[in-house]
PDB file of C-alpha atoms and ligand atoms in Angstrom:
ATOM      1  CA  UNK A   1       1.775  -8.302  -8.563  1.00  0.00           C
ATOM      2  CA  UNK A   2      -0.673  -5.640  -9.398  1.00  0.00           C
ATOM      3  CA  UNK A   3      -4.432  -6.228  -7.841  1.00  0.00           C
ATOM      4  CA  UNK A   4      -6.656  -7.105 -10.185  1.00  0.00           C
ATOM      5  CA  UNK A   5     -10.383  -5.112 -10.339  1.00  0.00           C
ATOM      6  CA  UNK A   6     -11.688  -7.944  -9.053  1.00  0.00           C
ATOM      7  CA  UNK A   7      -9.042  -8.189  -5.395  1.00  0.00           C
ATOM      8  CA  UNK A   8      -9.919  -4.960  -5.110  1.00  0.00           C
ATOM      9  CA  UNK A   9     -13.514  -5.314  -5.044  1.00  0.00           C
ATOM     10  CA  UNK A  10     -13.625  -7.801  -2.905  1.00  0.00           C
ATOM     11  CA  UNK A  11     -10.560  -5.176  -0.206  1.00  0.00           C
ATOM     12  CA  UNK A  12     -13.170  -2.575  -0.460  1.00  0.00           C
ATOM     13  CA  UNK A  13     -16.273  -4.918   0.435  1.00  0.00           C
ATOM     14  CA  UNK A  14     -14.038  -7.095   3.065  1.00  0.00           C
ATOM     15  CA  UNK A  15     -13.270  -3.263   4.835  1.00  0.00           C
ATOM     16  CA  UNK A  16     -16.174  -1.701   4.383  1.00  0.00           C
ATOM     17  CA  UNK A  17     -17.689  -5.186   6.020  1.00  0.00           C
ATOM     18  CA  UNK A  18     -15.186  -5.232   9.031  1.00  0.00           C
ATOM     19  CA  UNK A  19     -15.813  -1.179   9.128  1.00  0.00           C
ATOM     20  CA  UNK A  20     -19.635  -1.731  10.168  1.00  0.00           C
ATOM     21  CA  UNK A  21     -18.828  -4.177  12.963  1.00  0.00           C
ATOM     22  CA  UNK A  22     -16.126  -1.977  14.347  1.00  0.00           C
ATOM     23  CA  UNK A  23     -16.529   1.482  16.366  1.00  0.00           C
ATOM     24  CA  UNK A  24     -15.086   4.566  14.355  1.00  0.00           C
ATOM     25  CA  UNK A  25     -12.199   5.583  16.709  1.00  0.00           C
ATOM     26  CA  UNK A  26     -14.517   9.152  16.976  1.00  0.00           C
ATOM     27  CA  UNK A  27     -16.798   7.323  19.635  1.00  0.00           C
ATOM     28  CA  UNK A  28     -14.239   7.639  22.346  1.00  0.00           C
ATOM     29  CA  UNK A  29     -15.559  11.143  22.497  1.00  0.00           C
ATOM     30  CA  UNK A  30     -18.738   9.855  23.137  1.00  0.00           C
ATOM     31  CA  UNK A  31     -17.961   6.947  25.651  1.00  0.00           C
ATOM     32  CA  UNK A  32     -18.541   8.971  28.815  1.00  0.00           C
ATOM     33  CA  UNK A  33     -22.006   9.248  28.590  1.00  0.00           C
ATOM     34  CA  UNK A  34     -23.436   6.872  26.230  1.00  0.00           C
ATOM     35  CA  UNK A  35     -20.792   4.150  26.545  1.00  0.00           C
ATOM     36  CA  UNK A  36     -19.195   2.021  23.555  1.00  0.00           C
ATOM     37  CA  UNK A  37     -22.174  -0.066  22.416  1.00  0.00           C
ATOM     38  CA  UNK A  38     -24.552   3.014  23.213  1.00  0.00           C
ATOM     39  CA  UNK A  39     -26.505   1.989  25.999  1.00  0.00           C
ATOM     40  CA  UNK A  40     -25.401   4.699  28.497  1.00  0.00           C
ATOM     41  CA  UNK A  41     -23.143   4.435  31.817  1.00  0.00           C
ATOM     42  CA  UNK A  42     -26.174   4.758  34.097  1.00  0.00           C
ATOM     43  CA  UNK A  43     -27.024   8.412  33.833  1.00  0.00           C
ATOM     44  CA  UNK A  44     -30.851   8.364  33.706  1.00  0.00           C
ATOM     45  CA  UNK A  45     -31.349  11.900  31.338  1.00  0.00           C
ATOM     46  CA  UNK A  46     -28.765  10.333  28.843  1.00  0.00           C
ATOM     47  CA  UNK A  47     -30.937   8.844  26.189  1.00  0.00           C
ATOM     48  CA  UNK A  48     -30.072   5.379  24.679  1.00  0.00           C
ATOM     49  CA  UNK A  49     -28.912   5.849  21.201  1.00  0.00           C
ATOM     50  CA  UNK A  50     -29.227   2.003  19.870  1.00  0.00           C
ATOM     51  CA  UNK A  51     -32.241   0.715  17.859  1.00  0.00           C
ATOM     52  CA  UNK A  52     -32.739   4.206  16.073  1.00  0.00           C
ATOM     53  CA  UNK A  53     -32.417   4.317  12.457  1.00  0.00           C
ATOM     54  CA  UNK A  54     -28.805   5.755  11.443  1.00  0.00           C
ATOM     55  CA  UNK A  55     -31.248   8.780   9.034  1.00  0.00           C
ATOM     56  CA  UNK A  56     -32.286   9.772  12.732  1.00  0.00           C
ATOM     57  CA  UNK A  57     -28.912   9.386  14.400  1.00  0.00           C
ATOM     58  CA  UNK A  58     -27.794  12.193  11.628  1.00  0.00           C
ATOM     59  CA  UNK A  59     -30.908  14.156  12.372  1.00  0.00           C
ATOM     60  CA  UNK A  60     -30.169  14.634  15.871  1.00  0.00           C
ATOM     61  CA  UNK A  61     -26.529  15.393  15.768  1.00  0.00           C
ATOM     62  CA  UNK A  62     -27.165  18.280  13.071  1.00  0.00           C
ATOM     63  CA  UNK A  63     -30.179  19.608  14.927  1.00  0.00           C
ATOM     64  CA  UNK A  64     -27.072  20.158  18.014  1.00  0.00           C
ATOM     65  CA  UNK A  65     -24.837  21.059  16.018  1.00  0.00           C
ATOM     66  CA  UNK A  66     -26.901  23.841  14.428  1.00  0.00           C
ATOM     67  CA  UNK A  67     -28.676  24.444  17.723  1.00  0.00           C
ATOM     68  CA  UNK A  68     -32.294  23.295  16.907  1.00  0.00           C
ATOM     69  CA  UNK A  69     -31.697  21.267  19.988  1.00  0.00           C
ATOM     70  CA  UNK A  70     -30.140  23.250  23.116  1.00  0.00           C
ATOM     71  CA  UNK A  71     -28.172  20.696  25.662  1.00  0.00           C
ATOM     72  CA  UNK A  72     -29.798  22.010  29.195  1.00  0.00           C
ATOM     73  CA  UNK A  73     -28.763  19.412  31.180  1.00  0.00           C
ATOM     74  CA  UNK A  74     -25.467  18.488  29.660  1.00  0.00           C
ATOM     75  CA  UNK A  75     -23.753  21.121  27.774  1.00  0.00           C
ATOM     76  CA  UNK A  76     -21.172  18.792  26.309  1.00  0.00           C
ATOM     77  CA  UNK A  77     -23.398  16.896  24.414  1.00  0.00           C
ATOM     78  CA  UNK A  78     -23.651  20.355  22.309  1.00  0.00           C
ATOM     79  CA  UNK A  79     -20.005  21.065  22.466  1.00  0.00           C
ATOM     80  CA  UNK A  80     -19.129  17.803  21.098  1.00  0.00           C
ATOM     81  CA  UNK A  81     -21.744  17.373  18.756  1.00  0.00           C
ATOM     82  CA  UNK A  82     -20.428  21.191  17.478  1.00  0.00           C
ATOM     83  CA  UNK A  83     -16.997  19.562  16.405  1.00  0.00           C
ATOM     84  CA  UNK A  84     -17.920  16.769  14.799  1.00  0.00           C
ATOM     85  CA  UNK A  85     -17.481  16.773  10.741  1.00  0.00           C
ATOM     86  CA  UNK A  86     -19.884  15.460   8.094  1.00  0.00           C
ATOM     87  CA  UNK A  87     -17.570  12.175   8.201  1.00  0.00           C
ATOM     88  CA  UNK A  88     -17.947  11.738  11.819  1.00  0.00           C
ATOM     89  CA  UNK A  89     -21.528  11.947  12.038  1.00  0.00           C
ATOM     90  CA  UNK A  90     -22.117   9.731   8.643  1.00  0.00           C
ATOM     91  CA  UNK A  91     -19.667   7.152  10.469  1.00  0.00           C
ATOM     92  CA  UNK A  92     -21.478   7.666  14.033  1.00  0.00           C
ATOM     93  CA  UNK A  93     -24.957   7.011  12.906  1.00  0.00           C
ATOM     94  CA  UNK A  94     -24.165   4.099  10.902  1.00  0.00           C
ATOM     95  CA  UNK A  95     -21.911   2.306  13.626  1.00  0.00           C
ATOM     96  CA  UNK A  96     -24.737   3.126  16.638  1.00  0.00           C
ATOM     97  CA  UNK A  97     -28.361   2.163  14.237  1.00  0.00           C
ATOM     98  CA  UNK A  98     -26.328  -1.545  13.652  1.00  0.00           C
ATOM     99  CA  UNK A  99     -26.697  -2.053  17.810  1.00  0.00           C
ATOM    100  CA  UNK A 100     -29.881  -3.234  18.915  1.00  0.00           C
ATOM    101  CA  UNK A 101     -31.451  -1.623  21.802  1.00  0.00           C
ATOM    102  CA  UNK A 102     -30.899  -3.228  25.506  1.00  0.00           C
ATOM    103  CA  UNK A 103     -34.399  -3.831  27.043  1.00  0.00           C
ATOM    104  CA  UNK A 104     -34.952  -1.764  29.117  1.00  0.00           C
ATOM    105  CA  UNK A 105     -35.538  -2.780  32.733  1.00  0.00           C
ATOM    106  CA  UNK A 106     -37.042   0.181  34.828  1.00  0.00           C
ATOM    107  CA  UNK A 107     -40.471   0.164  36.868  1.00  0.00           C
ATOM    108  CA  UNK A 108     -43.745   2.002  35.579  1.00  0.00           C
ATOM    109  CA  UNK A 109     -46.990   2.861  36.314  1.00  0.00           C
ATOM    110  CA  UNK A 110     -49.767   0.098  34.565  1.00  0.00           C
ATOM    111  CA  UNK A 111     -52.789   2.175  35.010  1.00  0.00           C
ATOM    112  CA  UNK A 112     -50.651   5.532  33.650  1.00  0.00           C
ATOM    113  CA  UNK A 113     -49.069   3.143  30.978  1.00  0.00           C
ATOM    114  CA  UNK A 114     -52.783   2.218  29.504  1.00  0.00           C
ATOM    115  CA  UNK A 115     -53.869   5.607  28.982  1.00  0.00           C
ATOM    116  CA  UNK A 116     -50.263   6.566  27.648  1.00  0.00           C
ATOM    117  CA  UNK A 117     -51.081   3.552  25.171  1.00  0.00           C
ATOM    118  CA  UNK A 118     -54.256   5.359  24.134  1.00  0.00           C
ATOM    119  CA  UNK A 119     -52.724   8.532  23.856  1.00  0.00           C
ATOM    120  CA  UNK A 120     -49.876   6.892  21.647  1.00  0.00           C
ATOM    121  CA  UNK A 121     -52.369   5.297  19.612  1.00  0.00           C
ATOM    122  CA  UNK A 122     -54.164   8.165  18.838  1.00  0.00           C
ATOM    123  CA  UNK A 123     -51.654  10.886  18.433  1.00  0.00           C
ATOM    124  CA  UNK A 124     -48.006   9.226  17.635  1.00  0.00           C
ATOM    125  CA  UNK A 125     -48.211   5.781  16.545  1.00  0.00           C
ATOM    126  CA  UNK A 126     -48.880   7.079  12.795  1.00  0.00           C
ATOM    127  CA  UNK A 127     -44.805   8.677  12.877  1.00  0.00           C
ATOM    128  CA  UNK A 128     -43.474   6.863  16.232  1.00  0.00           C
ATOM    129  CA  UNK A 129     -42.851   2.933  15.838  1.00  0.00           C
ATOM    130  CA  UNK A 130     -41.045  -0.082  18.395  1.00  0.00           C
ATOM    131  CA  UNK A 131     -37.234  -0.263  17.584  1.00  0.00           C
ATOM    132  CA  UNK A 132     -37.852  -3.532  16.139  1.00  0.00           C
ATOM    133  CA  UNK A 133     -40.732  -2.984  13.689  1.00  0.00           C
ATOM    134  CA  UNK A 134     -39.959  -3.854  10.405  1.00  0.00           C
ATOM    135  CA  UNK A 135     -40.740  -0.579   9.455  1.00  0.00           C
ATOM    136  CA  UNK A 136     -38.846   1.734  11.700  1.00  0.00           C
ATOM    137  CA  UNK A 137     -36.321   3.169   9.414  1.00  0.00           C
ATOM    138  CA  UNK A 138     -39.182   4.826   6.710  1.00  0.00           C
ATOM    139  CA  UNK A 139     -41.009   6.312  10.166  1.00  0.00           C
ATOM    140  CA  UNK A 140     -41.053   9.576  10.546  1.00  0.00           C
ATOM    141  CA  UNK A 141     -39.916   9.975  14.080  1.00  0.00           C
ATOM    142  CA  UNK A 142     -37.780   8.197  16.147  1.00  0.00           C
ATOM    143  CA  UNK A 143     -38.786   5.051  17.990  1.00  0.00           C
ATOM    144  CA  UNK A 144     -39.300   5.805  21.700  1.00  0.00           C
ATOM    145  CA  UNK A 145     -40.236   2.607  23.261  1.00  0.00           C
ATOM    146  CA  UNK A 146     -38.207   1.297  25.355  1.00  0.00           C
ATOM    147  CA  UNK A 147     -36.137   4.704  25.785  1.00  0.00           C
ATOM    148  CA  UNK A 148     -35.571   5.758  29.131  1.00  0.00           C
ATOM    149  CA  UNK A 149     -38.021   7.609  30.998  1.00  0.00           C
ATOM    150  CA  UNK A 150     -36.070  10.733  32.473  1.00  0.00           C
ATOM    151  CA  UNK A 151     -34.619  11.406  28.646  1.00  0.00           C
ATOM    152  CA  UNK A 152     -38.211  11.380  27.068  1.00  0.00           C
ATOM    153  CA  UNK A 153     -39.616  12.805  29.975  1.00  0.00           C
ATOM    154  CA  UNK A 154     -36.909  15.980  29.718  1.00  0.00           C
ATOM    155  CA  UNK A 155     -37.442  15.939  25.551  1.00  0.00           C
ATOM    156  CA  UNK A 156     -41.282  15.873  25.609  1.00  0.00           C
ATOM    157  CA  UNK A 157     -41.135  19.162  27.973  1.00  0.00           C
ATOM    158  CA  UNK A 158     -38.044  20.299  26.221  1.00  0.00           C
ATOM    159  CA  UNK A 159     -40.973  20.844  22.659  1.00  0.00           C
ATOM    160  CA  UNK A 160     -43.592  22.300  25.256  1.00  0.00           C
ATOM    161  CA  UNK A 161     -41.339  24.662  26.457  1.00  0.00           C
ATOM    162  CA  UNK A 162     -39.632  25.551  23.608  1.00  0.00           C
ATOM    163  CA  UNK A 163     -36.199  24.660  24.024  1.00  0.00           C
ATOM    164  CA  UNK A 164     -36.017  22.159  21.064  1.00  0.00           C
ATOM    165  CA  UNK A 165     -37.365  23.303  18.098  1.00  0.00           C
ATOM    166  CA  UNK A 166     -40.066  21.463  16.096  1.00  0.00           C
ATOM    167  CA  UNK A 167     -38.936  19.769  12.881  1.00  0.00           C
ATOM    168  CA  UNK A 168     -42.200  19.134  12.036  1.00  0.00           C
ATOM    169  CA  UNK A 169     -45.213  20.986  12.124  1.00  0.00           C
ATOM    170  CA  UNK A 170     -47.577  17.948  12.284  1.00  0.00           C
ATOM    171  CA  UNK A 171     -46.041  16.596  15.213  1.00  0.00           C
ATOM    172  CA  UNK A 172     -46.120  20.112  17.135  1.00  0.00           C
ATOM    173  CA  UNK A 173     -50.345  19.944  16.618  1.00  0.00           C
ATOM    174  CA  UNK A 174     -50.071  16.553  18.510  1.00  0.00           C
ATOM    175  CA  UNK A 175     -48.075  18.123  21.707  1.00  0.00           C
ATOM    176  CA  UNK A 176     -50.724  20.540  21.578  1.00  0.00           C
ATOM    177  CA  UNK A 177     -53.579  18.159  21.964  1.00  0.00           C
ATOM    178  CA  UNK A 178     -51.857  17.081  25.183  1.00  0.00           C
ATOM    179  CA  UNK A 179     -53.097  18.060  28.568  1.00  0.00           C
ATOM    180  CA  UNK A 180     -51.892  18.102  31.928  1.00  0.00           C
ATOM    181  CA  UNK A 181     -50.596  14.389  32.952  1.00  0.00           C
ATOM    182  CA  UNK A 182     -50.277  13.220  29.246  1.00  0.00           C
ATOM    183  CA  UNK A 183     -46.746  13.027  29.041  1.00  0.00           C
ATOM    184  CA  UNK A 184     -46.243  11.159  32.750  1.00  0.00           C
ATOM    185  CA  UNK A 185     -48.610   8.753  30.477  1.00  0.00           C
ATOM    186  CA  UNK A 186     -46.583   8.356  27.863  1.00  0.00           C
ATOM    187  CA  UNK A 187     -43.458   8.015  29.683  1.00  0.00           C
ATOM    188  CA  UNK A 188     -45.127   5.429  31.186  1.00  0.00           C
ATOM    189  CA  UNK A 189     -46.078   3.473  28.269  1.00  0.00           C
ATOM    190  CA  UNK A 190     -43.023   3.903  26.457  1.00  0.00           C
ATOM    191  CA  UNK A 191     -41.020   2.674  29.785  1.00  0.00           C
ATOM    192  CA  UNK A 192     -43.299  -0.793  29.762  1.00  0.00           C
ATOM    193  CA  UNK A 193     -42.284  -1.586  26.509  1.00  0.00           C
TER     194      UNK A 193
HETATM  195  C1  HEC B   1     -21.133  14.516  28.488  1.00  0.00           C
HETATM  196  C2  HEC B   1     -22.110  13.517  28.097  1.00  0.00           C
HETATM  197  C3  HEC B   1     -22.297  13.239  26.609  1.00  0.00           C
HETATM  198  C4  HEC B   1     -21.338  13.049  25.637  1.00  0.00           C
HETATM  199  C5  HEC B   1     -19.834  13.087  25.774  1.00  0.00           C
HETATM  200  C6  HEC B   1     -22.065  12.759  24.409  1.00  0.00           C
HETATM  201  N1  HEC B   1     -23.427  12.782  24.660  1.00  0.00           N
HETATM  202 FE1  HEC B   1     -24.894  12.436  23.295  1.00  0.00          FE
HETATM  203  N2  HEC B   1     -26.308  12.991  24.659  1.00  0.00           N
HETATM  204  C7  HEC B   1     -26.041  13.326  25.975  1.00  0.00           C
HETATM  205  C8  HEC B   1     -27.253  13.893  26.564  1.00  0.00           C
HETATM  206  C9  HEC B   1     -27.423  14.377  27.989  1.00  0.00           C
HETATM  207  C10 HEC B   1     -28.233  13.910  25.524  1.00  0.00           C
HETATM  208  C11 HEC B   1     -29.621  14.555  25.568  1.00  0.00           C
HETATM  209  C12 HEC B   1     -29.317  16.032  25.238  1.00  0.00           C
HETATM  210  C13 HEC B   1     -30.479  16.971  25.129  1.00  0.00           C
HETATM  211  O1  HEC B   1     -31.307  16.817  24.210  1.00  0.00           O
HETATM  212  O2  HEC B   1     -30.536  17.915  25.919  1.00  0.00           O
HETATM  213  C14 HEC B   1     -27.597  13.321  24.349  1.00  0.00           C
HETATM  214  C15 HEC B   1     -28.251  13.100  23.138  1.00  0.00           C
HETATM  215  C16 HEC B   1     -27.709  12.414  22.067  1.00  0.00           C
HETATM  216  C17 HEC B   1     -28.436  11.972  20.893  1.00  0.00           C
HETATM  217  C18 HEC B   1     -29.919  12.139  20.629  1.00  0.00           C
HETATM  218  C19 HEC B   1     -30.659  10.842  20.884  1.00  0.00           C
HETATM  219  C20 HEC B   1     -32.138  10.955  20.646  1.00  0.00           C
HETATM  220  O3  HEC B   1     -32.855   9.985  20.978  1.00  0.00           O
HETATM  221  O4  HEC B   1     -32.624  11.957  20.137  1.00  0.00           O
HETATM  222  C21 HEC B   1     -27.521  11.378  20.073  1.00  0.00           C
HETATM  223  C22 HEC B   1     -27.789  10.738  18.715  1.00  0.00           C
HETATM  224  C23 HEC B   1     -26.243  11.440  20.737  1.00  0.00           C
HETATM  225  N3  HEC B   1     -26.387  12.069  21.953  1.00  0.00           N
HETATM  226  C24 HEC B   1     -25.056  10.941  20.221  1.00  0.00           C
HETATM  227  C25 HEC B   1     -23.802  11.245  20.752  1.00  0.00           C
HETATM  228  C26 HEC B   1     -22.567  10.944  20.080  1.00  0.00           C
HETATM  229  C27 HEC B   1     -22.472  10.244  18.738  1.00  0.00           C
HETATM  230  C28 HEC B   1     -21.543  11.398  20.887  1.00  0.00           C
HETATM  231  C29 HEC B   1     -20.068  11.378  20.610  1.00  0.00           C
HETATM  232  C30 HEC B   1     -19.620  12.065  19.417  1.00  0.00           C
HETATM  233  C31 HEC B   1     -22.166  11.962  22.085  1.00  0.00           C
HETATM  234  N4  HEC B   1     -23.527  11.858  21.952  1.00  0.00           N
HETATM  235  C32 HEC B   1     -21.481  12.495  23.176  1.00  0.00           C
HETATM  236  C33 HEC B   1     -24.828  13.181  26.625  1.00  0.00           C
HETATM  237  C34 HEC B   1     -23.601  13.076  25.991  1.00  0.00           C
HETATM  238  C1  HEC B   2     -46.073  13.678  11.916  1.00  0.00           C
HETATM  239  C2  HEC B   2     -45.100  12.828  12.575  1.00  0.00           C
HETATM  240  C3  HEC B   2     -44.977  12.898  14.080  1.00  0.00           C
HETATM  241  C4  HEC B   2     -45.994  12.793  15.012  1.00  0.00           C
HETATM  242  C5  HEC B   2     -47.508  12.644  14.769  1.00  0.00           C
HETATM  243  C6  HEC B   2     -45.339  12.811  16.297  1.00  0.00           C
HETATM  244  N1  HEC B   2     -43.979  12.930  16.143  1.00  0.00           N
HETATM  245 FE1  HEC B   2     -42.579  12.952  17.627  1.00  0.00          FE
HETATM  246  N2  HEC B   2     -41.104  13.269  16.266  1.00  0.00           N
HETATM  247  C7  HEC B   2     -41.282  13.339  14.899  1.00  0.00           C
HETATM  248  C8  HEC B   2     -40.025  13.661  14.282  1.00  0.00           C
HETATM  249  C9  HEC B   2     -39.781  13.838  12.779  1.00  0.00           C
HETATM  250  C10 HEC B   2     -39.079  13.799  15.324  1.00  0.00           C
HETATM  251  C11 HEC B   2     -37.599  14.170  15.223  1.00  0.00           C
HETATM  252  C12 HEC B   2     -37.407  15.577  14.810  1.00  0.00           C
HETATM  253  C13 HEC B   2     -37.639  16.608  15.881  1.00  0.00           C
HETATM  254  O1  HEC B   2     -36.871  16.652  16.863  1.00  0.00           O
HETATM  255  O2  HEC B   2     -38.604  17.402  15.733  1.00  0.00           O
HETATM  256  C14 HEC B   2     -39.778  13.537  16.555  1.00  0.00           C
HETATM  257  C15 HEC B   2     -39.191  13.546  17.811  1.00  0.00           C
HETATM  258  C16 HEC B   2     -39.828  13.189  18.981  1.00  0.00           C
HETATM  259  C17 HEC B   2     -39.179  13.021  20.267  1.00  0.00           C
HETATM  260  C18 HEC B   2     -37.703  13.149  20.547  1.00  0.00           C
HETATM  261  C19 HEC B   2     -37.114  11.779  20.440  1.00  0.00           C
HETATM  262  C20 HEC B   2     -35.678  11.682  20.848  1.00  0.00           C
HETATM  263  O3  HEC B   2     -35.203  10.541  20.922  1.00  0.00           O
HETATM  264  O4  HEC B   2     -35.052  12.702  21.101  1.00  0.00           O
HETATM  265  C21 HEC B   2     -40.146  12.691  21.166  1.00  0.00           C
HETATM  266  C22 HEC B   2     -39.961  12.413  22.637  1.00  0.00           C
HETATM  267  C23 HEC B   2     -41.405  12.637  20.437  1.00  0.00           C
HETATM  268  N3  HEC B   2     -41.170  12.947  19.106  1.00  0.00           N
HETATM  269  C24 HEC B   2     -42.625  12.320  20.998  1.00  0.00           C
HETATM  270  C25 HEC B   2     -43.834  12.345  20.312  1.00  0.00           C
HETATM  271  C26 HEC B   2     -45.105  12.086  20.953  1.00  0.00           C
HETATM  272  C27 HEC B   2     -45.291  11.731  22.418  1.00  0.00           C
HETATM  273  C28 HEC B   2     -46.070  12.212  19.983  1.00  0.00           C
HETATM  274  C29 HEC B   2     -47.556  12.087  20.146  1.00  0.00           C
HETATM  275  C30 HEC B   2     -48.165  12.939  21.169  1.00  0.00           C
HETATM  276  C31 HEC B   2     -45.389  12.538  18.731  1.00  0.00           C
HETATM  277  N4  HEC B   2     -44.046  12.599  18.985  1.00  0.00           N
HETATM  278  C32 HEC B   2     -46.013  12.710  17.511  1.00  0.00           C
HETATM  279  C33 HEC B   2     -42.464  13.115  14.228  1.00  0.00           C
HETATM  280  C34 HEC B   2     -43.717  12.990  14.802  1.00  0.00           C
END
């Protein structure tokens, strides 16, 4: 019997639905590090990659691919990030922004965490929101609370020293502003979340 318009409507949305609860087979390449459901395997500079918006997830794997972020502590981030096709990044980002992010269960500093509230207040909140604010996915930047603290430590002086480029030019005027300490601050806060 030939499928009607309307049977094959309703294959496409039944797949496309089962498609967004399933992994794309392309994240056994990234298992290793970040694990299945994206929460990492316990390596502390790996960052978690749940809870970010899937326009971000894109935005990061380009800016490897195309070298606008350098991999210094693990080169194979960049090397797999390099073979990965438009498909497999479109497919990636959508499968890893559905996952919520784990909370994250790590000590921190209170004292250091206030002032790294301050300083979040006043230079990042405007383009830097929670994972779970409603809304996260028309922010500019990428939400960092609750990421872990070695990652955003290592990407923070990654921008100072100039070994990830700038995207945008408003945010490099904020790390400008910051001063010795700041970013053990922030860390902080972003850890007590
Ligand atoms: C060998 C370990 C390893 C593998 C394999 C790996 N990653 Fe990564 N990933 C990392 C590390 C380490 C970073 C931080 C790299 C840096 O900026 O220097 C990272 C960063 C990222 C980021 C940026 C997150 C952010 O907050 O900016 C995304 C997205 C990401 N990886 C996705 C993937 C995907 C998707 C795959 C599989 C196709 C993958 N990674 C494979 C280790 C790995
Ligand atoms: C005008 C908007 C804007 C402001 C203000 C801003 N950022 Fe960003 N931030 C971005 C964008 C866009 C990205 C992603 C693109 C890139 O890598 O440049 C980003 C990326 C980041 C990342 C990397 C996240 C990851 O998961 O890899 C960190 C860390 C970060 N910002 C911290 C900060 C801190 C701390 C401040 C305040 C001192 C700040 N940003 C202020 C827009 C902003």
């Amino acid at each position: 019997m030939p499928m009607t318009r309307l049977t094959l409507l309703l294959a496409v949305a039944l797949s496309s639905a089962s498609a967004l609860a399933e992994a794309p087979a392309i994240v056994a390449a990234c298992k290793s590090c970040h694990a299945e459901d994206g929460s990492g395997v316990g390596i502390h500079f790996v960052p978690i990659i749940t809870g970010i918006p899937a326009a971000h997830i894109e935005e990061a794997l380009y800016a490897y691919k195309d070298g606008a972020r350098q991999c210094m502590t693990e080169p194979v981030m960049c090397e797999t990030a390099a073979l990965l096709t438009d498909e497999d990044i479109a497919d990636l980002a959508e499968y890893f922004s559905q996952l919520e992010r784990p909370s994250l269960n790590v000590p921190y500093d209170e004292s250091l965490a206030e002032r790294g509230e301050q300083l979040h207040d006043m230079h990042c909140a405007r383009c830097h929101v929670p994972p779970d604010d409603p809304d996260v996915a028309d922010a500019l930047g990428y939400p960092l609370h609750g990421q872990h603290p070695a990652y955003l430590r290592y990407a923070l002086q990654a921008y100072i020293d100039g070994t990830r480029e700038h995207l945008l030019e408003q945010m490099k005027e904020k790390m400008d502003l910051l001063e010795d300490g700041d970013v053990e601050a922030l860390v902080n806060y972003y850890a007590s979340y």
